[in-house]
Short mmCIF file of C-alpha atoms in Angstrom, two decimals:
data_model
loop_
_atom_site.label_atom_id
_atom_site.label_comp_id
_atom_site.label_asym_id
_atom_site.label_seq_id
_atom_site.Cartn_x
_atom_site.Cartn_y
_atom_site.Cartn_z
CA MET A 269 44.04 35.38 -18.98
CA LYS A 270 42.72 35.29 -15.45
CA LEU A 271 40.17 32.73 -14.33
CA PRO A 272 38.83 31.71 -10.92
CA GLU A 273 41.24 29.50 -9.01
CA SER A 274 38.99 26.44 -9.19
CA GLN A 275 38.69 26.72 -12.98
CA VAL A 276 42.45 27.01 -13.38
CA ALA A 277 42.97 23.91 -11.24
CA VAL A 278 40.47 21.90 -13.29
CA LEU A 279 42.00 23.06 -16.60
CA ASN A 280 45.49 22.01 -15.49
CA ALA A 281 44.26 18.60 -14.27
CA ALA A 282 42.15 17.83 -17.35
CA SER A 283 43.48 15.98 -20.39
CA ALA A 284 42.84 16.44 -24.08
CA THR A 285 43.13 12.68 -24.75
CA ASP A 286 41.92 10.82 -21.65
CA GLU A 287 38.49 11.47 -20.19
CA GLN A 288 38.57 12.01 -16.45
CA THR A 289 35.65 11.79 -14.07
CA ILE A 290 34.68 14.53 -11.66
CA ASP A 291 35.74 12.36 -8.72
CA ARG A 292 39.20 11.79 -10.21
CA LEU A 293 39.64 15.52 -10.88
CA ALA A 294 38.57 16.23 -7.31
CA GLU A 295 41.31 13.90 -6.05
CA GLU A 296 43.95 15.54 -8.24
CA THR A 297 42.99 19.12 -7.43
CA GLY A 298 42.07 18.65 -3.79
CA LEU A 299 38.76 20.38 -4.41
CA LYS A 300 35.31 19.20 -3.43
CA PRO A 301 33.46 17.25 -6.17
CA GLU A 302 30.69 19.87 -6.26
CA THR A 303 33.29 22.63 -6.70
CA VAL A 304 34.89 20.71 -9.58
CA THR A 305 31.46 20.13 -11.13
CA GLN A 306 30.64 23.84 -11.04
CA ALA A 307 34.01 24.79 -12.50
CA ALA A 308 33.68 22.17 -15.26
CA PHE A 309 30.26 23.47 -16.30
CA GLU A 310 31.53 27.05 -16.33
CA LEU A 311 34.52 26.06 -18.48
CA ARG A 312 32.23 24.07 -20.77
CA ASP A 313 30.04 27.14 -21.26
CA GLU A 314 33.16 29.09 -22.28
CA GLY A 315 34.13 26.35 -24.73
CA TYR A 316 37.27 25.20 -22.88
CA LEU A 317 36.00 21.78 -21.77
CA GLU A 318 33.74 19.04 -23.04
CA VAL A 319 31.56 17.36 -20.41
CA GLU A 320 30.00 13.94 -21.07
CA GLU A 321 27.27 12.52 -18.85
CA THR A 322 26.43 8.84 -18.36
CA GLU A 323 24.06 7.09 -15.95
CA ASP A 324 25.65 4.54 -13.64
CA VAL A 325 23.35 2.12 -11.81
CA GLU A 326 24.53 -0.02 -8.92
CA PHE A 327 22.62 -2.55 -6.85
CA GLU A 328 23.38 -3.52 -3.28
CA LEU A 329 21.66 -5.91 -0.90
CA THR A 330 19.59 -4.56 1.95
CA GLU A 331 19.86 -6.14 5.39
CA GLU A 332 16.73 -8.19 4.63
CA GLY A 333 18.22 -9.28 1.31
CA ARG A 334 21.42 -10.44 3.04
CA ASP A 335 19.34 -12.41 5.54
CA TYR A 336 17.56 -14.23 2.70
CA VAL A 337 20.88 -15.10 1.05
CA GLU A 338 21.64 -17.07 4.21
CA SER A 339 18.19 -18.45 5.09
CA GLY A 340 16.45 -18.57 1.69
CA LEU A 341 13.52 -16.60 0.33
CA PRO A 342 10.32 -17.14 2.38
CA GLU A 343 8.35 -18.43 -0.63
CA VAL A 344 11.11 -20.93 -1.45
CA ARG A 345 11.12 -22.19 2.14
CA LEU A 346 7.32 -22.46 2.04
CA TYR A 347 7.45 -24.41 -1.23
CA ARG A 348 10.05 -26.85 0.09
CA ALA A 349 8.01 -27.38 3.26
CA ALA A 350 4.93 -27.97 1.10
CA ILE A 351 6.72 -30.60 -0.97
CA GLU A 352 7.91 -32.34 2.19
CA ALA A 353 4.32 -32.32 3.49
CA GLY A 354 3.08 -33.98 0.29
CA ALA A 355 1.20 -30.93 -1.03
CA ASP A 356 2.31 -31.83 -4.56
CA GLU A 357 -0.05 -34.81 -4.35
CA ASP A 358 -2.95 -33.58 -2.18
CA PRO A 359 -3.74 -30.15 -0.65
CA VAL A 360 -2.39 -29.71 2.89
CA GLN A 361 -3.60 -27.38 5.62
CA MET A 362 -1.78 -24.09 5.25
CA GLY A 363 -1.07 -23.79 8.97
CA ARG A 364 0.68 -27.15 8.98
CA VAL A 365 2.97 -26.16 6.10
CA ILE A 366 3.77 -22.77 7.61
CA GLY A 367 4.60 -24.41 10.93
CA SER A 368 7.03 -26.87 9.36
CA SER A 369 8.65 -24.17 7.20
CA GLY A 370 9.96 -22.26 10.22
CA LEU A 371 8.55 -18.98 8.89
CA GLU A 372 7.59 -16.42 11.49
CA GLY A 373 6.01 -12.97 11.67
CA PRO A 374 6.13 -10.88 8.47
CA GLU A 375 7.89 -13.71 6.61
CA VAL A 376 4.60 -15.63 6.51
CA ASP A 377 2.81 -12.82 4.64
CA ILE A 378 5.77 -12.41 2.30
CA ALA A 379 5.82 -16.15 1.52
CA LEU A 380 2.07 -16.26 0.88
CA ALA A 381 2.21 -13.16 -1.32
CA ASN A 382 4.93 -14.60 -3.57
CA PHE A 383 4.06 -18.30 -3.52
CA GLY A 384 1.33 -18.07 -6.15
CA ARG A 385 3.03 -15.30 -8.11
CA LYS A 386 5.97 -17.56 -8.84
CA GLY A 387 3.85 -20.54 -9.80
CA TYR A 388 4.88 -22.65 -6.81
CA GLY A 389 1.28 -23.65 -6.22
CA GLU A 390 -2.10 -22.41 -5.05
CA ILE A 391 -3.76 -21.47 -1.76
CA GLU A 392 -7.48 -22.06 -1.60
CA SER A 393 -9.79 -22.11 1.43
CA GLY A 394 -6.91 -22.45 3.86
CA GLU A 395 -5.30 -25.36 2.01
CA LEU A 396 -2.06 -25.26 0.10
CA SER A 397 -1.16 -27.27 -2.97
CA ALA A 398 2.28 -27.32 -4.57
CA ASP A 399 3.29 -27.67 -8.23
CA SER A 400 5.71 -30.57 -8.47
CA ASP A 401 7.16 -29.16 -11.73
CA ALA A 402 8.36 -25.95 -10.10
CA ASP A 403 12.11 -25.69 -9.53
CA ALA A 404 12.87 -23.71 -6.39
CA ALA A 405 16.60 -24.31 -6.85
CA GLU A 406 16.46 -22.13 -9.97
CA ASP A 407 14.40 -19.32 -8.45
CA PRO A 408 15.57 -16.24 -10.43
CA GLU A 409 15.27 -13.88 -7.47
CA ALA A 410 17.18 -16.19 -5.14
CA LEU A 411 19.93 -16.63 -7.75
CA ALA A 412 20.13 -12.87 -8.27
CA LEU A 413 20.49 -12.26 -4.52
CA ALA A 414 23.29 -14.82 -4.35
CA ALA A 415 25.06 -13.19 -7.32
CA LEU A 416 24.84 -9.71 -5.82
CA ALA A 417 26.21 -11.06 -2.53
CA GLN A 418 29.29 -12.16 -4.51
CA ASP A 419 29.50 -8.78 -6.30
CA ASP A 420 28.60 -10.49 -9.57
CA ALA A 421 26.56 -8.74 -12.24
CA VAL A 422 22.86 -9.51 -12.72
CA GLU A 423 21.58 -8.89 -16.24
CA ASP A 424 17.85 -9.55 -15.81
CA GLU A 425 16.34 -6.10 -15.25
CA ASP A 426 12.88 -7.48 -14.46
CA VAL A 427 14.29 -9.59 -11.63
CA LEU A 428 16.24 -6.61 -10.30
CA ASP A 429 13.14 -4.42 -10.42
CA GLN A 430 11.22 -7.07 -8.47
CA LEU A 431 13.95 -7.28 -5.82
CA VAL A 432 13.96 -3.50 -5.49
CA SER A 433 10.17 -3.44 -5.09
CA ARG A 434 10.49 -6.08 -2.35
CA ASN A 435 13.10 -3.92 -0.58
CA LEU A 436 15.67 -6.71 -0.84
CA VAL A 437 17.95 -4.64 -3.05
CA ASN A 438 18.71 -0.93 -3.15
CA ARG A 439 19.16 0.70 -6.53
CA ARG A 440 21.68 3.53 -6.56
CA GLU A 441 21.61 5.69 -9.66
CA GLU A 442 24.37 8.20 -10.23
CA THR A 443 25.16 10.60 -13.03
CA VAL A 444 28.84 10.17 -13.92
CA ARG A 445 30.41 13.18 -15.61
CA SER A 446 33.64 12.91 -17.59
CA VAL A 447 35.75 15.87 -18.67
CA LEU A 448 37.94 16.36 -21.76
CA LEU A 449 39.91 19.44 -22.79
CA SER A 450 38.62 21.03 -25.99
CA GLU A 451 40.90 22.57 -28.64
CA GLU A 452 40.13 26.01 -27.20
CA GLY A 453 41.10 24.73 -23.75
CA VAL A 454 44.44 23.40 -25.02
CA THR A 455 45.11 26.73 -26.76
CA LEU A 456 44.26 28.64 -23.59
CA LEU A 457 46.71 26.57 -21.53
CA MET A 458 49.44 27.09 -24.13
CA GLU A 459 48.89 30.85 -24.06
CA GLY A 460 48.91 30.84 -20.27
CA VAL A 461 46.24 31.28 -17.67
CA GLU A 462 46.42 32.76 -14.16
CA ALA A 463 44.24 32.32 -11.11
CA ALA A 464 42.19 35.36 -10.20
CA GLU A 465 41.25 35.85 -6.58
CA THR A 466 37.52 35.35 -6.27
CA VAL A 467 35.09 35.43 -3.37
CA ASP A 468 31.87 33.50 -3.08
CA ARG A 469 29.93 35.82 -0.78
CA LEU A 470 29.41 39.50 -0.03
CA THR A 471 30.19 40.47 3.56
CA PRO A 472 29.31 43.59 5.60
CA GLU A 473 33.03 44.39 5.82
CA MET A 474 33.32 44.50 2.01
CA LEU A 475 30.42 46.93 1.86
CA THR A 476 31.80 49.31 4.49
CA SER A 477 35.36 49.26 3.15
CA GLY A 478 34.42 49.46 -0.51
CA GLU A 479 36.48 46.30 -1.19
CA TRP A 480 33.52 44.78 -3.06
CA GLU A 481 34.26 47.07 -6.01
CA ASP A 482 37.68 45.48 -6.65
CA VAL A 483 37.06 41.77 -6.12
CA GLU A 484 35.75 39.19 -8.57
CA PHE A 485 32.74 37.21 -7.40
CA THR A 486 32.34 33.51 -8.14
CA GLU A 487 29.53 32.81 -10.54
CA TYR A 488 26.77 30.53 -9.32
CA ASN A 489 25.67 27.63 -11.50
CA VAL A 490 21.98 27.06 -10.93
CA GLU A 491 22.19 23.84 -13.01
CA ALA A 492 24.70 22.21 -10.67
CA ASP A 493 23.64 18.95 -9.01
CA ALA A 494 21.98 19.11 -5.64
CA PRO A 495 21.42 16.17 -3.29
CA GLU A 496 18.00 14.56 -3.66
CA VAL A 497 15.98 14.89 -0.48
CA ARG A 498 12.95 12.67 -0.04
CA GLY A 499 10.79 13.47 2.91
CA GLY A 500 7.94 11.38 4.22
CA LYS A 501 4.51 11.73 2.69
CA THR A 502 1.02 10.49 3.34
CA HIS A 503 0.33 7.13 1.69
CA ILE A 504 -2.04 7.33 -1.27
CA LEU A 505 -4.48 5.01 0.49
CA ARG A 506 -4.60 7.36 3.45
CA GLN A 507 -4.94 10.36 1.13
CA THR A 508 -7.87 8.66 -0.61
CA ALA A 509 -9.39 7.65 2.73
CA ASP A 510 -9.22 11.27 3.88
CA ARG A 511 -10.97 12.36 0.72
CA VAL A 512 -13.67 9.71 1.18
CA LYS A 513 -14.12 10.99 4.73
CA ASP A 514 -14.56 14.55 3.43
CA VAL A 515 -17.15 13.38 0.87
CA LEU A 516 -19.20 11.37 3.37
CA THR A 517 -19.02 14.11 5.98
CA GLY A 518 -20.27 16.50 3.33
CA MET A 519 -23.18 14.11 2.71
CA GLY A 520 -24.17 14.39 6.38
CA PHE A 521 -22.52 11.27 7.82
CA LYS A 522 -20.81 10.93 11.21
CA GLU A 523 -17.77 8.72 11.75
CA MET A 524 -17.71 5.47 13.77
CA GLU A 525 -14.72 4.04 15.61
CA GLY A 526 -14.17 0.70 17.33
CA PRO A 527 -11.82 -2.21 18.07
CA HIS A 528 -10.00 -4.20 15.41
CA ALA A 529 -10.17 -7.31 17.60
CA ASP A 530 -13.68 -7.89 18.85
CA ALA A 531 -16.11 -10.51 20.11
CA ASP A 532 -17.54 -12.74 17.42
CA PHE A 533 -20.88 -11.61 18.81
CA TRP A 534 -20.45 -8.12 17.34
CA ILE A 535 -18.66 -9.32 14.20
CA ASN A 536 -21.12 -12.03 13.14
CA ASP A 537 -23.83 -13.04 15.63
CA CYS A 538 -25.57 -9.66 15.62
CA LEU A 539 -25.56 -9.88 11.81
CA PHE A 540 -27.65 -13.05 11.92
CA MET A 541 -24.71 -15.07 10.61
CA PRO A 542 -25.19 -18.70 11.72
CA GLN A 543 -22.33 -19.97 13.83
CA ASP A 544 -21.75 -22.89 11.45
CA HIS A 545 -21.46 -20.57 8.42
CA PRO A 546 -18.28 -21.34 6.41
CA ALA A 547 -17.08 -17.74 6.79
CA ARG A 548 -16.91 -18.28 10.56
CA THR A 549 -14.54 -21.23 10.45
CA HIS A 550 -10.80 -21.00 11.07
CA TRP A 551 -10.29 -21.11 7.30
CA ASP A 552 -11.65 -17.58 6.84
CA ARG A 553 -11.33 -15.79 10.18
CA PHE A 554 -8.32 -14.88 12.30
CA ALA A 555 -9.19 -16.13 15.78
CA LEU A 556 -7.05 -14.82 18.63
CA ASP A 557 -5.80 -16.93 21.51
CA VAL A 558 -6.89 -14.49 24.22
CA PRO A 559 -9.52 -14.61 27.00
CA PRO A 560 -13.12 -14.17 25.79
CA ILE A 561 -14.91 -10.84 26.04
CA ARG A 562 -17.16 -10.77 29.11
CA ASP A 563 -18.48 -7.23 28.70
CA LEU A 564 -21.45 -7.92 26.45
CA PRO A 565 -25.01 -6.64 27.08
CA GLU A 566 -26.75 -9.72 28.45
CA ASP A 567 -30.25 -8.75 27.26
CA LEU A 568 -28.94 -8.21 23.74
CA VAL A 569 -27.11 -11.55 23.81
CA ASP A 570 -30.38 -13.25 24.77
CA ARG A 571 -32.33 -11.53 21.97
CA VAL A 572 -29.69 -12.37 19.35
CA GLU A 573 -29.57 -16.00 20.45
CA ASP A 574 -33.37 -16.19 20.26
CA ALA A 575 -33.31 -14.76 16.72
CA HIS A 576 -30.78 -17.43 15.69
CA ARG A 577 -32.74 -20.25 17.29
CA ASN A 578 -36.34 -19.20 16.60
CA GLY A 579 -36.25 -16.40 14.06
CA VAL A 580 -38.14 -13.11 14.36
CA GLY A 581 -41.81 -12.44 13.81
CA PRO A 582 -44.71 -14.86 13.27
CA ASP A 583 -43.07 -16.38 10.19
CA GLY A 584 -39.57 -16.59 11.68
CA ASP A 585 -38.01 -20.00 11.90
CA GLY A 586 -34.36 -19.49 12.88
CA TYR A 587 -31.45 -21.59 11.67
CA HIS A 588 -31.97 -24.85 13.60
CA SER A 589 -28.19 -24.98 14.01
CA PRO A 590 -25.94 -24.92 17.08
CA TRP A 591 -25.49 -21.60 18.91
CA SER A 592 -22.87 -21.22 21.63
CA GLU A 593 -22.42 -18.19 23.84
CA ASP A 594 -18.80 -19.18 24.34
CA PHE A 595 -18.27 -18.92 20.58
CA ALA A 596 -20.06 -15.55 20.57
CA ARG A 597 -17.69 -14.22 23.23
CA ALA A 598 -14.55 -15.53 21.49
CA VAL A 599 -12.20 -12.85 20.10
CA ALA A 600 -11.16 -12.55 16.47
CA LEU A 601 -9.89 -9.89 14.09
CA ARG A 602 -12.95 -8.39 12.46
CA GLY A 603 -13.62 -9.74 8.98
CA HIS A 604 -15.59 -6.60 8.18
CA THR A 605 -16.23 -3.30 9.89
CA THR A 606 -19.95 -4.03 10.16
CA SER A 607 -19.15 -4.92 13.77
CA LEU A 608 -18.98 -1.16 14.34
CA SER A 609 -22.44 -0.73 12.84
CA MET A 610 -23.80 -3.34 15.26
CA ARG A 611 -22.22 -1.57 18.21
CA TYR A 612 -23.68 1.80 17.20
CA LEU A 613 -27.14 0.60 16.11
CA SER A 614 -27.57 -1.33 19.37
CA GLY A 615 -26.88 1.81 21.40
CA HIS A 616 -23.96 0.08 23.11
CA GLU A 617 -21.36 2.54 21.77
CA VAL A 618 -23.00 6.00 21.91
CA GLY A 619 -26.39 5.42 23.48
CA GLU A 620 -29.75 4.95 21.84
CA LEU A 621 -30.05 6.64 18.45
CA ASP A 622 -33.18 8.32 17.15
CA SER A 623 -34.06 8.22 13.47
CA PRO A 624 -32.80 9.59 11.11
CA GLN A 625 -29.07 8.83 11.41
CA ARG A 626 -26.12 8.48 9.01
CA TYR A 627 -22.83 6.86 10.06
CA PHE A 628 -19.66 5.66 8.31
CA SER A 629 -16.17 4.33 9.00
CA ILE A 630 -13.02 3.79 6.94
CA GLU A 631 -11.01 1.19 8.80
CA LYS A 632 -9.15 -2.07 8.31
CA ALA A 633 -10.72 -5.51 8.11
CA TYR A 634 -8.94 -8.86 8.07
CA ARG A 635 -9.72 -12.02 6.12
CA ASN A 636 -7.86 -15.23 5.38
CA ASP A 637 -8.27 -14.72 1.63
CA THR A 638 -6.25 -16.16 -1.21
CA LEU A 639 -3.82 -13.42 -2.23
CA ASP A 640 -4.27 -12.10 -5.76
CA PRO A 641 -4.39 -8.73 -7.56
CA THR A 642 -7.71 -7.81 -5.87
CA HIS A 643 -7.46 -9.58 -2.49
CA LEU A 644 -5.20 -9.11 0.52
CA LEU A 645 -5.22 -10.47 4.05
CA GLU A 646 -6.04 -6.99 5.30
CA PHE A 647 -7.87 -4.20 3.52
CA TYR A 648 -9.74 -0.96 4.13
CA GLN A 649 -13.52 -1.09 4.17
CA ILE A 650 -15.78 1.92 3.68
CA GLU A 651 -18.61 1.01 6.02
CA GLY A 652 -21.82 3.02 6.06
CA TRP A 653 -25.48 2.95 6.98
CA VAL A 654 -28.53 5.17 7.01
CA MET A 655 -31.38 4.78 9.51
CA ALA A 656 -34.69 6.35 8.50
CA GLU A 657 -38.34 5.65 7.82
CA ASP A 658 -39.50 4.18 4.51
CA LEU A 659 -36.08 3.59 2.92
CA SER A 660 -35.85 1.58 -0.27
CA VAL A 661 -33.27 0.07 -2.60
CA ARG A 662 -33.74 3.12 -4.80
CA ASP A 663 -32.43 5.31 -1.94
CA LEU A 664 -29.43 2.99 -1.56
CA MET A 665 -28.59 3.08 -5.27
CA GLY A 666 -28.97 6.85 -5.33
CA THR A 667 -26.56 7.16 -2.41
CA PHE A 668 -23.95 5.16 -4.30
CA GLU A 669 -24.39 7.19 -7.47
CA GLU A 670 -23.95 10.42 -5.51
CA PHE A 671 -20.91 9.09 -3.60
CA TYR A 672 -19.00 7.64 -6.57
CA SER A 673 -19.74 10.65 -8.79
CA GLN A 674 -17.53 12.67 -6.41
CA PHE A 675 -14.62 10.58 -7.71
CA GLY A 676 -15.56 10.76 -11.39
CA ILE A 677 -17.06 7.26 -11.42
CA THR A 678 -20.46 7.13 -13.09
CA ASP A 679 -20.61 3.68 -14.73
CA LEU A 680 -21.98 1.62 -11.81
CA GLN A 681 -23.76 -1.69 -12.15
CA PHE A 682 -25.78 -3.59 -9.54
CA LYS A 683 -26.18 -7.35 -9.25
CA PRO A 684 -28.64 -9.13 -6.90
CA HIS A 685 -26.85 -11.05 -4.19
CA TYR A 686 -27.50 -13.06 -1.02
CA ASN A 687 -26.35 -12.00 2.43
CA PRO A 688 -27.55 -13.58 5.70
CA TYR A 689 -28.01 -10.09 7.15
CA THR A 690 -29.60 -8.03 4.35
CA GLU A 691 -32.66 -8.51 2.15
CA PRO A 692 -32.78 -7.36 -0.58
CA SER A 693 -29.02 -7.37 -1.21
CA PHE A 694 -26.83 -6.50 -4.16
CA GLU A 695 -23.20 -6.18 -5.16
CA LEU A 696 -21.73 -3.11 -6.82
CA PHE A 697 -19.49 -3.22 -9.86
CA GLY A 698 -17.43 -0.51 -11.53
CA ARG A 699 -15.65 -0.51 -14.88
CA HIS A 700 -11.86 -0.55 -14.78
CA PRO A 701 -10.53 2.41 -16.80
CA GLU A 702 -7.64 0.43 -18.37
CA THR A 703 -8.97 -3.11 -18.89
CA ASP A 704 -12.65 -2.13 -19.36
CA GLU A 705 -13.58 -5.08 -17.13
CA LEU A 706 -16.22 -4.91 -14.43
CA ILE A 707 -14.73 -5.36 -10.96
CA GLU A 708 -16.63 -5.81 -7.73
CA ILE A 709 -16.31 -2.75 -5.52
CA GLY A 710 -18.78 -3.43 -2.70
CA ASN A 711 -21.71 -5.23 -1.11
CA SER A 712 -24.91 -3.72 0.24
CA GLY A 713 -28.55 -4.16 1.17
CA MET A 714 -31.34 -3.45 3.63
CA PHE A 715 -30.77 -4.94 7.08
CA ARG A 716 -33.13 -7.82 7.79
CA GLU A 717 -35.70 -7.85 10.55
CA GLU A 718 -33.65 -10.60 12.25
CA VAL A 719 -30.81 -8.08 12.57
CA LEU A 720 -32.76 -4.97 13.52
CA GLU A 721 -35.32 -6.27 16.00
CA PRO A 722 -32.79 -7.70 18.52
CA LEU A 723 -30.89 -4.39 18.26
CA GLY A 724 -34.05 -2.49 19.17
CA VAL A 725 -34.26 -0.64 15.83
CA ASP A 726 -37.82 -0.17 14.60
CA CYS A 727 -37.21 1.59 11.28
CA ASP A 728 -35.39 0.85 8.02
CA VAL A 729 -31.61 0.70 7.80
CA MET A 730 -29.74 0.51 4.50
CA ALA A 731 -26.09 -0.46 4.77
CA TRP A 732 -22.98 -1.18 2.72
CA GLY A 733 -19.35 -2.21 2.79
CA LEU A 734 -17.18 -0.81 0.00
CA ALA A 735 -13.52 -1.56 -0.72
CA LEU A 736 -11.22 1.46 -0.55
CA GLU A 737 -8.54 -0.36 -2.56
CA ARG A 738 -11.04 -1.12 -5.35
CA LEU A 739 -12.00 2.57 -5.44
CA LEU A 740 -8.30 3.30 -5.88
CA MET A 741 -8.18 0.88 -8.83
CA LEU A 742 -11.06 2.67 -10.57
CA MET A 743 -9.56 6.11 -9.92
CA TYR A 744 -5.99 5.42 -11.06
CA GLY A 745 -6.21 2.35 -13.27
CA PHE A 746 -4.15 0.07 -11.00
CA ASP A 747 -4.61 -3.59 -11.93
CA ASP A 748 -2.92 -5.01 -8.82
CA ILE A 749 -3.59 -3.57 -5.37
CA ARG A 750 -0.35 -5.17 -4.16
CA ASP A 751 1.47 -2.34 -5.97
CA VAL A 752 0.17 0.14 -3.40
CA HIS A 753 -0.46 -1.94 -0.28
CA GLY A 754 1.62 -4.64 1.39
CA THR A 755 5.08 -6.10 1.13
CA MET A 756 5.19 -5.93 -2.68
CA SER A 757 4.42 -2.21 -2.93
CA ASP A 758 6.03 -0.20 -5.72
CA LEU A 759 7.90 2.39 -3.63
CA GLU A 760 8.69 4.66 -6.58
CA LEU A 761 5.03 4.70 -7.53
CA LEU A 762 4.04 5.59 -3.97
CA ARG A 763 6.61 8.40 -3.85
CA GLU A 764 5.41 10.01 -7.07
CA MET A 765 1.66 9.36 -7.00
CA GLU A 766 -0.66 12.11 -5.82
CA VAL A 767 -4.33 11.65 -4.99
CA LEU A 768 -6.76 12.87 -7.63
CA ARG A 769 -9.02 15.73 -6.61
#
């Protein structure tokens, strides 16, 4: 019997008693592994071979993982520094502990993200407390990294999954195929088998000479393995942001843009936020050690200062608290994107605006929050406002109902709230599709007279700040935004997830 040369080679190398892998057969025959695989499947289909498949999983340290084997996991280093600073007895300023830990750059965010998750302690209002009962020496992830560095096996799959999600370990999955001669294959070899000359492609020369009629063509196995190719893709947050942009544009809104680092004047002072408000301390804002911003409209600065000191209108009274122009000019990362609204409403960004107007932005904001499933140090805010005559809270609620209905979210609830810059104000809540719990998804209200009059706006303005990540939670049922954003992201989830339309 004549068979293709590759099939004959595989038959002769295979055994009826000892399973042999594709790689071993490739070594013995001198053929490429993919050629052996194709031949094995073809022989299996003819009944001459048995092919068994098993999944082999191997784990190897990434460069970052190897670094942490030497220096220690960031959260472990932070915990040890906290213990040395006495945080197991009384809370200690977070900056002091970070400074003594030697952590720098991205390691700080990684340490903060994992410190609470592992039960090493808590971070609240910029202070860090440590649990004296925690045992950093027995940190499961640190022990697993050390074991993998020694080529030892790690049995805890949950720990391995966590290390993979942190990009400290690479998981390599491989299908291992083993080949065994069947009874028919043994019989065929005993009867004798010859190699038939085969060709794997049709050439112009074969067509012109007529040779194609006498040759045997290699069969193609469409089930043969092919290398997995993973190209880049747009992050699901960006996909959702683009969809939000399409929805708001369709509702007649224009997009705002502006700096991430800005003068405190635009971030807070224009919003009638007193300069001694807790949210403006170093505990909650990220102040930058750079020269102050000098390019501020002087007349607007004067009007804003007057509103803070004396209030607005005959019944205005101001805050009776310190106000410093130096503080107003200081630079910080914006804690909300309402700084863009102030720039646009004042006419500073695009010139004076006539009513009616609708504007929005979808950009990052930065806050020194305690990290948890719904809070990160940076997040995307859906900022928006409408300027028109005779607006009311009913118009604001209707806008939200129209906006969220575009994403299949109809169960909205509103709760009265206090903001220094809006009155009336309310928070928005949506129902989580998996837990059925209400989660806060935004804050909103009608800008106060103390905000609008210094800006030169003489009509109503309703405004809001919504969390893009919270919208994502309601759309997909995520219960932890760290799965999709930040250093603990689930990469497999991000590769497979597609935005809902």
